[in-house]
Short mmCIF file of C-alpha atoms in Angstrom, two decimals:
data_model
loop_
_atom_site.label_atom_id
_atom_site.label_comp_id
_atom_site.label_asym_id
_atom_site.label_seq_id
_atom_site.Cartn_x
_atom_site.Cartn_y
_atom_site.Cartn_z
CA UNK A 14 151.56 -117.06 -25.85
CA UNK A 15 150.40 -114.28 -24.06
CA UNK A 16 152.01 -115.90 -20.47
CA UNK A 17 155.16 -115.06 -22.81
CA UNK A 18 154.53 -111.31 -23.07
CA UNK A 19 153.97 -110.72 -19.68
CA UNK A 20 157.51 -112.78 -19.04
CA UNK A 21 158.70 -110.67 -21.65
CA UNK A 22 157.24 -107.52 -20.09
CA UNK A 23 158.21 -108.34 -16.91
CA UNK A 24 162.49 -108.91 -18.04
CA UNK A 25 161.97 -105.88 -20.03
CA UNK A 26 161.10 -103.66 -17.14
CA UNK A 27 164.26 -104.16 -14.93
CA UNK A 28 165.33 -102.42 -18.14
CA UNK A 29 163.75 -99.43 -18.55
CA UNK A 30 166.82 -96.99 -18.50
CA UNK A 31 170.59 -98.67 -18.92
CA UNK A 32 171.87 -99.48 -15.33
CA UNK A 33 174.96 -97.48 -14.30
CA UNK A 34 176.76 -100.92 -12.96
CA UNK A 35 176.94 -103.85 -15.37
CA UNK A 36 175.67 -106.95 -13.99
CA UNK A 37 178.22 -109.61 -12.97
CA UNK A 38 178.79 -112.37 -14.91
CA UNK A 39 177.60 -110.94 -18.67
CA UNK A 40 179.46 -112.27 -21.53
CA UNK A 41 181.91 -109.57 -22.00
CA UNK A 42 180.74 -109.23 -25.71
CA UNK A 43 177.10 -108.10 -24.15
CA UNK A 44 175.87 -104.94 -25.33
CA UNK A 45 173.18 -103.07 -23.68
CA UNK A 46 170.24 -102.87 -26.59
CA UNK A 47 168.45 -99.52 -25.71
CA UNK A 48 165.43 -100.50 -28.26
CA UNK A 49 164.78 -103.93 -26.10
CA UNK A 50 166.50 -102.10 -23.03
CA UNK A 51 167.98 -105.24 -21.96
CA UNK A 52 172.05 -106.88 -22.64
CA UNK A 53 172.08 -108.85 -25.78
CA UNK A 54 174.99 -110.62 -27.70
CA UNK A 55 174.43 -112.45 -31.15
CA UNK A 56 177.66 -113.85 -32.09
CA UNK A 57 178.11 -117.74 -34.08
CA UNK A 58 173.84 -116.99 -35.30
CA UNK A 59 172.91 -117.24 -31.57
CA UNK A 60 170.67 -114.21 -30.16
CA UNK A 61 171.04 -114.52 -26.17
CA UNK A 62 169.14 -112.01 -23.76
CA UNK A 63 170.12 -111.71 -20.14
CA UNK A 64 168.24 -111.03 -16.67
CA UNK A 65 169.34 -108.53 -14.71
CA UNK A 66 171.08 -110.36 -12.92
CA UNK A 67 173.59 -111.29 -15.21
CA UNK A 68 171.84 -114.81 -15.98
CA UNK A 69 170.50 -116.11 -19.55
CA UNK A 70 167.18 -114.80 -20.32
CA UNK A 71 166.33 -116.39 -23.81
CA UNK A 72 168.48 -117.93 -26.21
CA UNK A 73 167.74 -118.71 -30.05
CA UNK A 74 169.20 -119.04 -33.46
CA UNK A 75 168.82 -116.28 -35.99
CA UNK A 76 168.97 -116.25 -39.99
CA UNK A 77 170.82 -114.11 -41.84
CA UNK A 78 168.14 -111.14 -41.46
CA UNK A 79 168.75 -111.67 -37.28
CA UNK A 80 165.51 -113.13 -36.79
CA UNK A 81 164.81 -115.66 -34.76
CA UNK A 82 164.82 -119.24 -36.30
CA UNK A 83 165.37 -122.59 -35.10
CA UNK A 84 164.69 -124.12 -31.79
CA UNK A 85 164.40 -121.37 -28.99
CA UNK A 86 164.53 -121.76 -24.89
CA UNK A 87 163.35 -119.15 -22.43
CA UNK A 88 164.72 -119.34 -18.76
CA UNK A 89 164.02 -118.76 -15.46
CA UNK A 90 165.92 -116.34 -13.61
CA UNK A 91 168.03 -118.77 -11.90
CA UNK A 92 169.06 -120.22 -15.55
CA UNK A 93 168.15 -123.89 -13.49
CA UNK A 94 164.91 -124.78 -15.22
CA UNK A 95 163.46 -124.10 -18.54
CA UNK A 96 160.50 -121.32 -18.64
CA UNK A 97 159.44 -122.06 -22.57
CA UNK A 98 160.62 -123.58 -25.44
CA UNK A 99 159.20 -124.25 -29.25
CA UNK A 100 160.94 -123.51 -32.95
CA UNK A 101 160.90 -119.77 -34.59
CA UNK A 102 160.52 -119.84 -38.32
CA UNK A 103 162.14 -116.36 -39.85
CA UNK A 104 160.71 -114.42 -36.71
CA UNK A 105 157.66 -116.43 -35.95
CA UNK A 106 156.71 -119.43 -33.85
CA UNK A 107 155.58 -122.08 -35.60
CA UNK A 108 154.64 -126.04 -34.13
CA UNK A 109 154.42 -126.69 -30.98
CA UNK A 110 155.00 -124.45 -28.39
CA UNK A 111 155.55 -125.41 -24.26
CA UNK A 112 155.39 -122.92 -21.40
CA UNK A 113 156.23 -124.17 -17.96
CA UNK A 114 155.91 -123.68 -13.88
CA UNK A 115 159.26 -123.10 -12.63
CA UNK A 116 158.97 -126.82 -10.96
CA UNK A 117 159.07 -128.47 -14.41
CA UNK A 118 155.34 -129.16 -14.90
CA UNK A 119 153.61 -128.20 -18.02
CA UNK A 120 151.58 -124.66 -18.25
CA UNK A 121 150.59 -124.17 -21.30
CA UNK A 122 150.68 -126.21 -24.62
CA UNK A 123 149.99 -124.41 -27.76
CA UNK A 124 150.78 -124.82 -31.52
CA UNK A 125 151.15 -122.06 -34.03
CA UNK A 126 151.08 -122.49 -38.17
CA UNK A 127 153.06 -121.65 -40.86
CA UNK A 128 150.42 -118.89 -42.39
CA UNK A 129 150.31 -115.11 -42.46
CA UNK A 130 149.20 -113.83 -39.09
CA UNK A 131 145.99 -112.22 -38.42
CA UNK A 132 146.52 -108.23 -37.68
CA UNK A 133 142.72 -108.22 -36.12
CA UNK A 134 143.97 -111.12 -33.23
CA UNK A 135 147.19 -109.02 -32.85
CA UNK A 136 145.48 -106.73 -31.54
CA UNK A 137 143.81 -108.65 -29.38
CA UNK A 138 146.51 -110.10 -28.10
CA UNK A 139 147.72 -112.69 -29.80
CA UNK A 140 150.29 -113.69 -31.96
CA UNK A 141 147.88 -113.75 -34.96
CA UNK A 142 149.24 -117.80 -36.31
CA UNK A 143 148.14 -119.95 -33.54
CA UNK A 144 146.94 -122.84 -35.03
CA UNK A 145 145.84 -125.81 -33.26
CA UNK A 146 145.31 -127.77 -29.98
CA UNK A 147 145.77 -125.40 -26.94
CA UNK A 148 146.04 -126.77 -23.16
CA UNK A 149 146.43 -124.92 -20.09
CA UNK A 150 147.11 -127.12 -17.14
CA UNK A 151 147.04 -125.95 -13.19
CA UNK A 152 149.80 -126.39 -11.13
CA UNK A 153 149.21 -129.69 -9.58
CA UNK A 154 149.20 -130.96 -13.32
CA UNK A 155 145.82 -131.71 -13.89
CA UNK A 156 144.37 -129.60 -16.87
CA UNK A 157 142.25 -126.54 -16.65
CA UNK A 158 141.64 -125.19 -20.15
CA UNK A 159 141.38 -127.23 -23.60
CA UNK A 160 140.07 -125.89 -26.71
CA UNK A 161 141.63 -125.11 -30.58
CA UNK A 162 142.81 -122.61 -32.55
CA UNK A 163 142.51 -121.46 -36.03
CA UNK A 164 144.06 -118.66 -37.77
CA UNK A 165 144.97 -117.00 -34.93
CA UNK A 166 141.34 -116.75 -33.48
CA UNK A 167 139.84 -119.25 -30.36
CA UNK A 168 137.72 -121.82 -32.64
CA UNK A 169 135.57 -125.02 -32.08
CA UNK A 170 134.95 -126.61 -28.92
CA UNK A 171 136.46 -125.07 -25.71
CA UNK A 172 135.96 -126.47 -22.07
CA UNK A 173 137.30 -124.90 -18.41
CA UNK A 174 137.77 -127.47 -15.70
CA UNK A 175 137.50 -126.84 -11.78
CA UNK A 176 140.84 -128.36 -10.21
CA UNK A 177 138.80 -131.67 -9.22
CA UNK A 178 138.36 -132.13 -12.78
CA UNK A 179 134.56 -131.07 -12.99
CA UNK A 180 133.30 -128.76 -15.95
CA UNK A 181 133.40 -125.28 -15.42
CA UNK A 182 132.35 -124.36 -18.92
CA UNK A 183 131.90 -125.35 -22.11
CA UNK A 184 130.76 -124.08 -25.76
CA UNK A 185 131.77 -123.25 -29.27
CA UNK A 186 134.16 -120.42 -30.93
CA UNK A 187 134.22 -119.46 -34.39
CA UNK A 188 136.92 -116.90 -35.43
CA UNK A 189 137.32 -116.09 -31.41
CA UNK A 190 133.68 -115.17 -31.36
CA UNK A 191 130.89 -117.30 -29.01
CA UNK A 192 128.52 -119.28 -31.01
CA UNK A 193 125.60 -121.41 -30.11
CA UNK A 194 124.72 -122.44 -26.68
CA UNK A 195 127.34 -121.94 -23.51
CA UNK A 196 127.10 -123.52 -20.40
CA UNK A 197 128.26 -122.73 -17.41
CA UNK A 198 128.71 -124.66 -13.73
CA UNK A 199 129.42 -123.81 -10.16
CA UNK A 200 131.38 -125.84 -8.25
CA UNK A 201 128.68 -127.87 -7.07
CA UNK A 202 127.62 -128.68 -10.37
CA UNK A 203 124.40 -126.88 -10.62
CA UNK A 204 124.23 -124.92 -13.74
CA UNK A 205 125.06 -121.26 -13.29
CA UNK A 206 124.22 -119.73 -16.82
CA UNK A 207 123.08 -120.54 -19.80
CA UNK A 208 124.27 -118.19 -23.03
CA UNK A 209 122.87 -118.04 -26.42
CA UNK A 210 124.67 -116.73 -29.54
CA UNK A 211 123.78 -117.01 -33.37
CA UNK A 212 126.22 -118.76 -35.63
CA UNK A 213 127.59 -114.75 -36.41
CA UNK A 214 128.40 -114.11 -33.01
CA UNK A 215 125.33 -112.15 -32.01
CA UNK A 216 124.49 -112.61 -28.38
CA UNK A 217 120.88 -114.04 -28.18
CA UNK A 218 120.16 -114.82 -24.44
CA UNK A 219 120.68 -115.60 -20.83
CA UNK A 220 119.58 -117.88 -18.83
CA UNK A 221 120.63 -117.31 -15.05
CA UNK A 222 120.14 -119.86 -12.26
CA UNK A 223 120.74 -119.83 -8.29
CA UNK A 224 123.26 -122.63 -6.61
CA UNK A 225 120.26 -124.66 -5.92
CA UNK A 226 119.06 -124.49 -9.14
CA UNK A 227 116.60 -122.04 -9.05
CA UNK A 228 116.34 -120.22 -12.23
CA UNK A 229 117.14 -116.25 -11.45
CA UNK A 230 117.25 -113.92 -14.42
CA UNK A 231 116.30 -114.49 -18.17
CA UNK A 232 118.09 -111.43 -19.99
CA UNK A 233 117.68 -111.22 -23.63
CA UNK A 234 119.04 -108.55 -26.60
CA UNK A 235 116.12 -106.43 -25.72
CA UNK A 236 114.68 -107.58 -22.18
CA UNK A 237 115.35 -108.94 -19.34
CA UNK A 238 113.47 -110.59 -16.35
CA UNK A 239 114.36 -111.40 -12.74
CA UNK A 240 112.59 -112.83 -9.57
#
């Protein structure tokens, strides 16, 4: 979700003041929106945003209030491959969402609820309904981030995976806090860290170790010891 803000950021800023020559090939019904700062036309209850460059930016139904509903695509700037795609529901996303690397692979799969969304993850970044399985993959395809969802907030069991497939880390969320015990690898699959947290959140202890295993540091809420 958040890969789609910066996206959106980055359209947004080739916007930032009206441009004195109209990009070739706009619609002719397109009309510069100076609230998004970018050329929009809704016409038929399709909302279509263009590049600056005269080429389809994003493309989705709308309901009668002109949010977005229905099945929605992003593009890339070349309008030949898909950027993201997933369903609106009266302004939000809902199901399952797909992000993707402008060769075709998968990014990011995500899936967002039905259910108010969470002001506190907002703010945090996030579109406050996520709800459900979440995958990042790098771009040779093979996956680098799996882990859930709930309400909005990281929850559950999350793992990172080096690009050979080995874990980088893995531990519990609850309500996109750390609980229980993280752990954490280098690359050659000597544990790096061990963290600590109560069931609350509350960060109870590290445990830091050397490449070769040697333990390094011990740092605690109050204390810590190294060497």
């Amino acid at each position: 979700m958040k890969f789609f803000l910066v996206s959106l950021f980055s359209f947004l800023f080739f916007f930032s003041c009206e441009p004195a020559d109209r990009p070739a090939g706009l619609p002719a019904n397109a009309k510069h929106d100076r609230n998004m700062n970018a050329y929009v036309l809704t016409e038929n209850g399709i909302s279509k945003i263009y590049y600056d460059n005269g080429k389809l930016f994003f493309e989705c139904p709308v309901d009668e209030a002109k949010l977005y509903h229905g099945f929605c695509k992003s593009y890339l700037r070349t309008e030949e491959g898909v950027s993201a795609q997933g369903n609106y529901e009266h302004g939000s996303r809902v199901g399952e969402w797909t992000w993707f690397f402008p060769d075709g692979k998968v990014y990011i799969k995500q899936k967002f609820g039905t259910g108010p969304k969470d002001l506190a993850a907002q703010f945090n970044g996030d579109e406050g309904n996520e709800d459900g399985p979440y995958e990042r993959y790098y771009p040779e395809g093979n996956l680098e981030v799996k882990g859930h969802y709930k309400s909005g907030f990281k929850s559950d069991f999350w793992q990172k995976f080096f690009k050979d497939g080995e874990l980088e880390y893995s531990g519990y969320y609850s309500k996109g806090k750390k609980i229980r015990t993280w752990f954490y690898y280098f690359p050659n699959r000597q544990t790096e860290s061990v963290e600590v947290f109560d069931d609350s959140g509350k960060f109870l202890s590290r445990t830091i170790f050397a490449p070769d295993g040697k333990k390094l540091c011990e740092v605690e809420e109050q204390k810590s010891h190294c060497g």
